Amino acid sequence: MATNVLIPFYSSYGHTYQMAQAVAEGAEGVDDTDVQLRRIPELEGARQAMSGQDAYVQAQEAMSEHPEVTHDDLRWADGIIWGSPTRYGNMTAQMKQFIDSTGALWQNGELEGKATAMFTSTATIHGGQETTILTSLVPLLHLGMIFVGLPYGENPQILTTDGIGGSPYGPATLAGGDGSRQPVEEELLSARNLGRRVANVSERLKGL
């Protein structure tokens, strides 16, 4: 049977979406792996506040081909790789609201034993890449999931003093203060490697 990998992501301006696509590419490179990209629903207040920005509107239109994530998607998945830009060193309210809606899944233990991981996007190198993933890990552990990181041995590109995203906790990209910077190859490589790693770990966990 195929291994199912779900990538639920939230992206305002498309940077996290580009990383999600790279994660999917990596997971799809593993034999017998089915991959689904799903949008984390937007908050109506955020939509209203940002709908006057062309960059936001264009990014939302580009992502509209992907359905919004549901609890059944989480049930379907053997591995779940979350994507969220940072908000003051933490996940977005959109992602938190969706995770907070999984009480029934938690109560029934439906996500226990599944591999999980995370990637993020920040404006600057000091914008919370590491804290966003580490703080997001807390509810994922409460749900009983098994966290998969991004080891240096498989990702020598993060052993650098250059201004690129990524850490042993997960891939990341930098958007720049005005959002003009786009993910570079080293960041996309980390994302692809994480997708492949979670697909492989998910396949092994299925047999336990």
Coordinates of N, CA and C in Angstrom, one line a residue:
M1 N 0.8 -1.2 0.0 CA 0.0 0.0 0.0 C 0.9 1.2 0.0
A2 N 0.4 2.3 -0.7 CA 1.1 3.5 -0.7 C 1.2 4.2 0.6
T3 N 2.3 5.0 0.8 CA 2.4 5.8 2.0 C 1.8 7.2 1.7
N4 N 1.0 7.7 2.5 CA 0.3 8.9 2.3 C 0.9 10.1 3.1
V5 N 1.4 11.1 2.4 CA 2.0 12.3 3.0 C 1.1 13.5 2.7
L6 N 0.7 14.2 3.8 CA -0.1 15.4 3.7 C 0.8 16.6 4.0
I7 N 0.6 17.7 3.2 CA 1.3 18.9 3.5 C 0.3 20.0 3.7
P8 N -0.2 20.3 4.9 CA -1.1 21.4 5.2 C -0.2 22.7 5.4
F9 N -0.5 23.7 4.6 CA 0.3 24.9 4.7 C -0.6 26.2 4.8
Y10 N -0.1 27.2 5.4 CA -0.7 28.5 5.3 C 0.4 29.5 4.7
S11 N 0.0 30.3 3.7 CA 0.9 31.2 3.1 C 0.1 32.5 2.8
S12 N 0.7 33.6 3.2 CA 0.1 34.9 2.9 C 0.5 35.4 1.5
Y13 N 1.8 35.3 1.2 CA 2.3 35.9 0.0 C 3.0 35.0 -0.9
G14 N 2.9 33.7 -0.6 CA 3.4 32.7 -1.5 C 4.8 32.1 -1.2
H15 N 5.5 32.6 -0.2 CA 6.8 32.1 0.1 C 6.7 30.7 0.7
T16 N 5.8 30.5 1.7 CA 5.6 29.2 2.3 C 5.1 28.2 1.3
Y17 N 4.2 28.7 0.4 CA 3.7 27.9 -0.6 C 4.8 27.3 -1.5
Q18 N 5.8 28.1 -1.9 CA 6.9 27.6 -2.7 C 7.6 26.5 -2.0
M19 N 7.8 26.7 -0.7 CA 8.5 25.7 0.1 C 7.7 24.4 0.2
A20 N 6.3 24.6 0.3 CA 5.4 23.4 0.3 C 5.5 22.6 -0.9
Q21 N 5.6 23.3 -2.1 CA 5.8 22.6 -3.4 C 7.1 21.8 -3.4
A22 N 8.2 22.4 -2.9 CA 9.4 21.7 -2.8 C 9.4 20.5 -1.9
V23 N 8.7 20.6 -0.8 CA 8.5 19.5 0.2 C 7.8 18.4 -0.6
A24 N 6.7 18.7 -1.3 CA 5.9 17.8 -2.0 C 6.8 17.1 -3.1
E25 N 7.6 17.8 -3.8 CA 8.5 17.2 -4.8 C 9.4 16.2 -4.2
G26 N 10.0 16.5 -3.0 CA 10.8 15.5 -2.3 C 10.1 14.3 -1.9
A27 N 8.9 14.4 -1.3 CA 8.1 13.3 -0.9 C 7.7 12.4 -2.1
E28 N 7.3 13.1 -3.2 CA 6.9 12.3 -4.4 C 8.0 11.5 -5.0
G29 N 9.3 11.9 -4.7 CA 10.4 11.1 -5.2 C 10.6 9.8 -4.6
V30 N 9.9 9.5 -3.5 CA 10.0 8.2 -2.8 C 8.9 7.3 -3.4
D31 N 9.4 6.1 -3.7 CA 8.5 5.1 -4.4 C 7.2 4.9 -3.5
D32 N 6.1 4.7 -4.2 CA 4.8 4.3 -3.6 C 4.4 5.3 -2.5
T33 N 4.5 6.6 -2.8 CA 4.1 7.7 -1.9 C 3.1 8.5 -2.6
D34 N 2.0 8.7 -2.0 CA 0.9 9.7 -2.5 C 1.0 10.9 -1.6
V35 N 1.0 12.1 -2.3 CA 1.2 13.3 -1.6 C 0.0 14.3 -1.9
Q36 N -0.4 15.0 -0.9 CA -1.5 15.9 -1.1 C -1.1 17.3 -0.4
L37 N -1.2 18.3 -1.2 CA -1.0 19.7 -0.7 C -2.4 20.2 -0.3
R38 N -2.5 20.8 0.9 CA -3.8 21.3 1.4 C -3.6 22.7 2.0
R39 N -4.5 23.6 1.7 CA -4.4 25.0 2.3 C -5.0 25.0 3.7
I40 N -4.4 25.6 4.7 CA -5.0 25.9 6.0 C -5.9 27.1 5.8
P41 N -7.2 27.0 6.2 CA -8.1 28.1 5.9 C -7.7 29.5 6.4
E42 N -8.0 30.5 5.6 CA -7.7 31.8 6.0 C -8.7 32.3 7.0
L43 N -8.3 33.2 7.9 CA -9.2 33.8 8.8 C -9.9 35.0 8.1
E44 N -11.2 35.2 8.3 CA -11.9 36.2 7.6 C -11.4 37.6 7.9
G45 N -11.0 37.8 9.2 CA -10.4 39.1 9.5 C -9.1 39.4 8.8
A46 N -8.3 38.4 8.7 CA -7.0 38.6 7.9 C -7.3 38.8 6.5
R47 N -8.3 38.1 5.9 CA -8.6 38.3 4.5 C -9.1 39.7 4.2
Q48 N -9.9 40.2 5.1 CA -10.4 41.6 4.9 C -9.3 42.6 5.1
A49 N -8.4 42.3 6.0 CA -7.3 43.3 6.3 C -6.3 43.4 5.1
M50 N -6.1 42.2 4.4 CA -5.0 42.2 3.4 C -5.5 42.1 2.0
S51 N -6.8 42.1 1.8 CA -7.4 42.0 0.5 C -7.1 43.2 -0.4
G52 N -6.6 44.3 0.1 CA -6.2 45.4 -0.7 C -4.8 45.4 -1.2
Q53 N -4.1 44.3 -0.8 CA -2.7 44.2 -1.3 C -2.6 43.3 -2.5
D54 N -2.1 43.8 -3.6 CA -2.0 43.0 -4.8 C -1.2 41.7 -4.6
A55 N -0.1 41.8 -3.9 CA 0.7 40.6 -3.7 C -0.1 39.5 -2.9
Y56 N -0.9 39.9 -2.0 CA -1.7 38.9 -1.2 C -2.7 38.3 -2.1
V57 N -3.4 39.1 -2.9 CA -4.5 38.6 -3.7 C -3.9 37.7 -4.8
Q58 N -2.8 38.0 -5.4 CA -2.2 37.2 -6.4 C -1.8 35.8 -5.8
A59 N -1.2 35.9 -4.6 CA -0.7 34.6 -4.0 C -1.9 33.7 -3.7
Q60 N -3.0 34.3 -3.2 CA -4.1 33.5 -2.8 C -4.8 32.8 -4.1
E61 N -4.8 33.6 -5.2 CA -5.3 33.0 -6.4 C -4.4 31.9 -6.9
A62 N -3.1 32.0 -6.8 CA -2.2 31.0 -7.2 C -2.4 29.7 -6.4
M63 N -2.8 29.8 -5.2 CA -2.9 28.6 -4.3 C -4.3 28.0 -4.3
S64 N -5.2 28.7 -5.0 CA -6.6 28.3 -4.9 C -6.9 26.9 -5.5
E65 N -6.0 26.4 -6.3 CA -6.2 25.0 -6.8 C -6.2 23.9 -5.8
H66 N -5.6 24.3 -4.6 CA -5.5 23.3 -3.6 C -6.6 23.4 -2.6
P67 N -7.4 22.3 -2.3 CA -8.5 22.4 -1.4 C -8.0 22.7 0.0
E68 N -8.9 23.2 0.8 CA -8.6 23.5 2.3 C -8.5 22.1 3.0
V69 N -7.6 22.1 4.0 CA -7.4 20.9 4.7 C -8.6 20.5 5.6
T70 N -8.9 19.2 5.8 CA -9.9 18.7 6.6 C -9.4 17.7 7.6
H71 N -10.2 17.4 8.6 CA -9.8 16.3 9.5 C -9.7 15.0 8.8
D72 N -10.5 14.7 7.8 CA -10.3 13.5 7.1 C -9.0 13.4 6.3
D73 N -8.5 14.6 5.9 CA -7.1 14.6 5.3 C -6.1 14.1 6.4
L74 N -6.2 14.6 7.6 CA -5.3 14.1 8.7 C -5.4 12.6 8.9
R75 N -6.6 12.1 8.9 CA -6.8 10.7 9.1 C -6.2 9.9 7.9
W76 N -6.3 10.4 6.7 CA -5.8 9.7 5.5 C -4.2 9.6 5.6
A77 N -3.6 10.6 6.2 CA -2.1 10.7 6.1 C -1.4 9.7 7.0
D78 N -0.3 9.2 6.5 CA 0.7 8.5 7.4 C 1.7 9.4 7.9
G79 N 2.0 10.5 7.2 CA 2.9 11.5 7.7 C 2.4 12.9 7.3
I80 N 2.6 13.9 8.2 CA 2.0 15.2 8.0 C 3.2 16.3 8.2
I81 N 3.4 17.1 7.1 CA 4.4 18.1 7.2 C 3.8 19.5 7.1
W82 N 3.8 20.2 8.2 CA 3.1 21.5 8.3 C 4.0 22.6 7.8
G83 N 3.3 23.6 7.2 CA 4.0 24.8 6.7 C 3.3 26.0 7.2
S84 N 4.1 26.9 7.9 CA 3.5 28.2 8.4 C 4.6 29.2 8.5
P85 N 4.3 30.4 8.0 CA 5.2 31.5 8.3 C 5.2 31.9 9.7
T86 N 6.2 32.6 10.2 CA 6.2 33.0 11.6 C 5.3 34.2 11.9
R87 N 4.8 34.2 13.1 CA 4.1 35.3 13.7 C 4.7 35.6 15.1
Y88 N 5.7 36.5 15.2 CA 6.3 36.8 16.4 C 6.9 35.5 17.1
G89 N 7.6 34.7 16.3 CA 8.3 33.5 16.8 C 7.4 32.3 17.0
N90 N 6.2 32.3 16.4 CA 5.2 31.2 16.6 C 4.5 31.0 15.3
M91 N 3.7 29.9 15.3 CA 2.9 29.6 14.1 C 1.9 30.7 13.9
T92 N 1.3 30.7 12.8 CA 0.2 31.7 12.5 C -1.0 31.3 13.3
A93 N -1.9 32.3 13.5 CA -3.2 32.1 14.1 C -4.0 31.1 13.3
Q94 N -3.9 31.2 12.0 CA -4.6 30.3 11.1 C -4.3 28.8 11.4
M95 N -3.0 28.5 11.4 CA -2.6 27.2 11.7 C -3.0 26.7 13.1
K96 N -2.8 27.6 14.1 CA -3.2 27.3 15.5 C -4.7 27.0 15.6
Q97 N -5.5 27.8 14.9 CA -7.0 27.6 15.0 C -7.3 26.2 14.4
F98 N -6.7 25.9 13.3 CA -7.0 24.5 12.7 C -6.6 23.4 13.7
I99 N -5.4 23.5 14.2 CA -4.9 22.5 15.2 C -5.8 22.4 16.4
D100 N -6.3 23.6 16.8 CA -7.1 23.6 18.0 C -8.5 23.0 17.7
S101 N -8.8 22.8 16.5 CA -10.1 22.1 16.1 C -10.0 20.6 16.1
T102 N -8.8 20.0 16.4 CA -8.6 18.6 16.3 C -8.9 17.8 17.6
G103 N -9.7 18.4 18.5 CA -9.9 17.8 19.8 C -10.4 16.3 19.7
A104 N -11.3 16.1 18.8 CA -11.9 14.7 18.6 C -10.8 13.8 18.1
L105 N -9.9 14.2 17.3 CA -8.8 13.4 16.8 C -7.9 13.0 17.9
W106 N -7.6 14.1 18.8 CA -6.7 13.9 19.9 C -7.4 12.9 20.9
Q107 N -8.7 13.0 21.2 CA -9.4 12.2 22.1 C -9.4 10.7 21.7
N108 N -9.5 10.5 20.4 CA -9.5 9.1 19.9 C -8.1 8.6 19.5
G109 N -7.1 9.4 19.7 CA -5.7 9.0 19.4 C -5.4 8.8 17.9
E110 N -6.2 9.5 17.1 CA -6.1 9.2 15.6 C -4.8 9.7 14.9
L111 N -4.1 10.5 15.6 CA -2.9 11.0 15.0 C -1.6 10.4 15.7
E112 N -1.8 9.6 16.7 CA -0.7 9.1 17.4 C 0.1 8.1 16.5
G113 N 1.4 8.3 16.6 CA 2.4 7.4 15.9 C 2.6 7.8 14.5
K114 N 2.1 9.0 14.0 CA 2.3 9.4 12.7 C 3.5 10.4 12.7
A115 N 4.3 10.3 11.6 CA 5.5 11.2 11.5 C 5.0 12.6 11.2
T116 N 5.7 13.6 11.7 CA 5.3 15.0 11.5 C 6.6 15.8 11.4
A117 N 6.5 16.9 10.7 CA 7.6 17.9 10.6 C 7.0 19.2 10.2
M118 N 7.9 20.2 10.1 CA 7.5 21.6 9.9 C 8.5 22.4 9.1
F119 N 8.0 23.3 8.3 CA 8.9 24.3 7.6 C 8.2 25.6 7.8
T120 N 9.0 26.7 7.6 CA 8.5 28.0 7.9 C 9.2 29.1 7.0
S121 N 8.7 30.3 7.1 CA 9.2 31.4 6.4 C 9.3 32.6 7.3
T122 N 10.4 33.4 7.3 CA 10.5 34.6 8.1 C 11.0 35.8 7.2
A123 N 10.7 37.0 7.7 CA 11.2 38.1 6.9 C 12.7 38.2 6.9
T124 N 13.3 38.0 8.1 CA 14.8 38.1 8.3 C 15.4 36.9 8.9
I125 N 16.7 36.8 8.9 CA 17.4 35.7 9.5 C 17.1 35.5 11.0
H126 N 16.8 36.7 11.6 CA 16.5 36.6 13.1 C 15.0 36.7 13.4
G127 N 14.2 36.4 12.4 CA 12.8 36.6 12.6 C 12.0 35.4 13.3
G128 N 12.7 34.4 13.7 CA 12.0 33.4 14.5 C 12.0 32.0 13.8
Q129 N 12.9 31.7 12.9 CA 12.9 30.4 12.2 C 12.9 29.2 13.1
E130 N 13.8 29.3 14.1 CA 13.9 28.2 15.0 C 12.8 28.1 16.0
T131 N 12.4 29.3 16.6 CA 11.4 29.3 17.6 C 10.0 28.9 17.0
T132 N 9.8 29.3 15.8 CA 8.5 29.0 15.2 C 8.3 27.5 15.2
I133 N 9.3 26.8 14.7 CA 9.2 25.3 14.7 C 9.2 24.7 16.0
L134 N 10.0 25.2 16.9 CA 10.1 24.6 18.3 C 8.8 24.8 19.1
T135 N 8.2 26.0 19.0 CA 7.0 26.2 19.7 C 5.8 25.5 19.0
S136 N 5.8 25.3 17.7 CA 4.8 24.5 17.0 C 4.9 23.0 17.4
L137 N 6.0 22.6 17.8 CA 6.2 21.2 18.2 C 5.3 20.8 19.4
V138 N 5.0 21.7 20.3 CA 4.3 21.4 21.5 C 2.9 20.7 21.2
P139 N 2.0 21.4 20.5 CA 0.7 20.7 20.2 C 0.9 19.5 19.4
L140 N 1.9 19.4 18.5 CA 2.0 18.2 17.7 C 2.4 17.0 18.6
L141 N 3.2 17.2 19.7 CA 3.5 16.2 20.6 C 2.3 15.8 21.4
H142 N 1.4 16.8 21.8 CA 0.2 16.5 22.5 C -0.7 15.6 21.7
L143 N -0.6 15.7 20.3 CA -1.4 14.9 19.4 C -0.8 13.5 19.3
G144 N 0.4 13.3 19.8 CA 1.0 12.0 19.8 C 1.8 11.7 18.5
M145 N 2.2 12.8 17.8 CA 2.9 12.6 16.6 C 4.4 12.5 16.9
I146 N 5.2 11.9 15.9 CA 6.6 11.7 16.0 C 7.4 12.7 15.2
F147 N 8.1 13.6 15.8 CA 8.7 14.7 15.0 C 10.0 14.3 14.3
V148 N 10.1 14.7 13.1 CA 11.2 14.5 12.2 C 11.9 15.8 11.9
G149 N 13.2 15.8 12.2 CA 14.0 17.1 12.0 C 14.7 17.0 10.6
L150 N 15.7 17.9 10.5 CA 16.5 18.1 9.3 C 17.9 18.0 9.7
P151 N 18.5 16.7 9.6 CA 19.9 16.5 10.1 C 20.9 17.2 9.2
Y152 N 22.0 17.6 9.9 CA 23.1 18.2 9.1 C 23.7 17.2 8.1
G153 N 23.8 15.9 8.5 CA 24.4 14.9 7.6 C 23.8 14.8 6.3
E154 N 22.4 15.1 6.2 CA 21.7 15.0 4.9 C 21.6 16.4 4.3
N155 N 22.0 17.5 5.0 CA 21.8 18.8 4.6 C 23.0 19.7 4.9
P156 N 24.1 19.4 4.3 CA 25.3 20.2 4.6 C 25.1 21.7 4.2
Q157 N 24.1 22.0 3.4 CA 23.9 23.4 3.0 C 23.5 24.3 4.1
I158 N 23.0 23.7 5.2 CA 22.7 24.6 6.4 C 23.9 24.8 7.3
L159 N 25.0 24.1 7.0 CA 26.2 24.4 7.7 C 26.9 25.6 7.1
T160 N 26.4 26.8 7.3 CA 26.9 27.9 6.6 C 26.7 29.2 7.4
T161 N 27.5 30.2 7.1 CA 27.3 31.5 7.7 C 26.6 32.5 6.7
D162 N 26.2 32.0 5.5 CA 25.5 32.8 4.6 C 24.1 33.0 5.1
G163 N 23.4 34.0 4.5 CA 22.1 34.4 4.9 C 21.0 33.6 4.2
I164 N 20.9 32.3 4.6 CA 19.9 31.5 4.0 C 19.1 30.9 5.2
G165 N 17.9 30.4 4.9 CA 17.0 29.8 5.9 C 17.3 28.4 6.2
G166 N 16.8 27.9 7.3 CA 16.9 26.5 7.6 C 17.7 26.2 8.9
S167 N 17.4 25.1 9.6 CA 18.0 24.7 10.8 C 17.8 23.3 11.0
P168 N 18.4 22.6 12.0 CA 18.2 21.2 12.2 C 16.7 20.9 12.6
Y169 N 15.9 21.9 12.9 CA 14.5 21.7 13.2 C 13.6 21.6 12.0
G170 N 14.1 22.2 10.9 CA 13.3 22.2 9.7 C 13.7 23.2 8.7
P171 N 13.3 23.1 7.4 CA 13.6 24.1 6.4 C 12.9 25.4 6.7
A172 N 13.5 26.5 6.1 CA 12.9 27.8 6.2 C 13.4 28.6 5.0
T173 N 12.7 29.7 4.7 CA 13.1 30.6 3.7 C 13.0 32.0 4.3
L174 N 13.7 33.0 3.6 CA 13.6 34.4 4.0 C 12.9 35.2 2.9
A175 N 11.9 36.0 3.4 CA 11.1 36.7 2.4 C 11.6 38.2 2.3
G176 N 12.5 38.6 3.2 CA 12.9 40.0 3.2 C 11.8 40.9 3.8
G177 N 12.2 42.1 4.2 CA 11.3 43.0 4.8 C 10.1 43.4 4.0
D178 N 10.3 43.5 2.7 CA 9.3 43.9 1.8 C 8.7 42.7 1.0
G179 N 9.1 41.5 1.4 CA 8.6 40.3 0.7 C 9.1 40.0 -0.7
S180 N 10.1 40.8 -1.1 CA 10.6 40.6 -2.5 C 11.6 39.4 -2.7
R181 N 12.2 39.0 -1.6 CA 13.1 37.9 -1.7 C 12.4 36.6 -1.9
Q182 N 12.8 35.7 -2.8 CA 12.2 34.4 -3.1 C 13.1 33.3 -2.6
P183 N 12.5 32.1 -2.3 CA 13.4 31.0 -1.9 C 14.5 30.7 -2.8
V184 N 15.7 30.5 -2.3 CA 16.8 30.1 -3.1 C 17.0 28.6 -3.1
E185 N 17.9 28.1 -4.0 CA 18.0 26.7 -4.2 C 18.4 26.0 -2.9
E186 N 19.3 26.5 -2.1 CA 19.7 25.8 -0.8 C 18.5 25.6 0.1
E187 N 17.6 26.6 0.1 CA 16.3 26.4 0.9 C 15.4 25.4 0.3
L188 N 15.2 25.5 -1.0 CA 14.3 24.5 -1.6 C 14.9 23.1 -1.5
L189 N 16.2 22.9 -1.6 CA 16.9 21.6 -1.4 C 16.5 21.1 0.0
S190 N 16.6 21.9 1.0 CA 16.3 21.5 2.4 C 14.8 21.0 2.4
A191 N 14.0 21.7 1.8 CA 12.5 21.4 1.8 C 12.3 20.0 1.1
R192 N 13.0 19.8 -0.1 CA 12.8 18.6 -0.8 C 13.4 17.4 0.1
N193 N 14.5 17.6 0.7 CA 15.1 16.6 1.6 C 14.2 16.3 2.7
L194 N 13.5 17.3 3.3 CA 12.6 17.0 4.4 C 11.4 16.1 3.9
G195 N 10.9 16.5 2.7 CA 9.8 15.7 2.2 C 10.2 14.2 2.0
R196 N 11.3 14.0 1.4 CA 11.8 12.7 1.2 C 12.0 11.9 2.6
R197 N 12.6 12.6 3.5 CA 12.8 12.0 4.8 C 11.5 11.6 5.6
V198 N 10.6 12.5 5.6 CA 9.3 12.2 6.2 C 8.6 11.1 5.5
A199 N 8.6 11.0 4.2 CA 8.0 9.9 3.4 C 8.6 8.6 3.8
N200 N 10.0 8.6 3.9 CA 10.7 7.3 4.3 C 10.3 6.9 5.8
V201 N 10.3 7.9 6.7 CA 10.0 7.6 8.1 C 8.6 7.1 8.2
S202 N 7.7 7.8 7.5 CA 6.3 7.4 7.5 C 6.1 6.0 7.1
E203 N 6.8 5.6 6.0 CA 6.7 4.2 5.5 C 7.1 3.2 6.6
R204 N 8.2 3.5 7.3 CA 8.7 2.6 8.3 C 7.7 2.5 9.5
L205 N 7.2 3.7 9.9 CA 6.3 3.7 11.0 C 5.0 2.9 10.8
K206 N 4.6 2.8 9.5 CA 3.4 2.1 9.2 C 3.4 0.6 9.6
G207 N 4.6 0.1 9.6 CA 4.8 -1.3 9.9 C 4.9 -1.6 11.4
L208 N 4.9 -0.6 12.2 CA 5.0 -0.8 13.7 C 3.7 -1.1 14.3

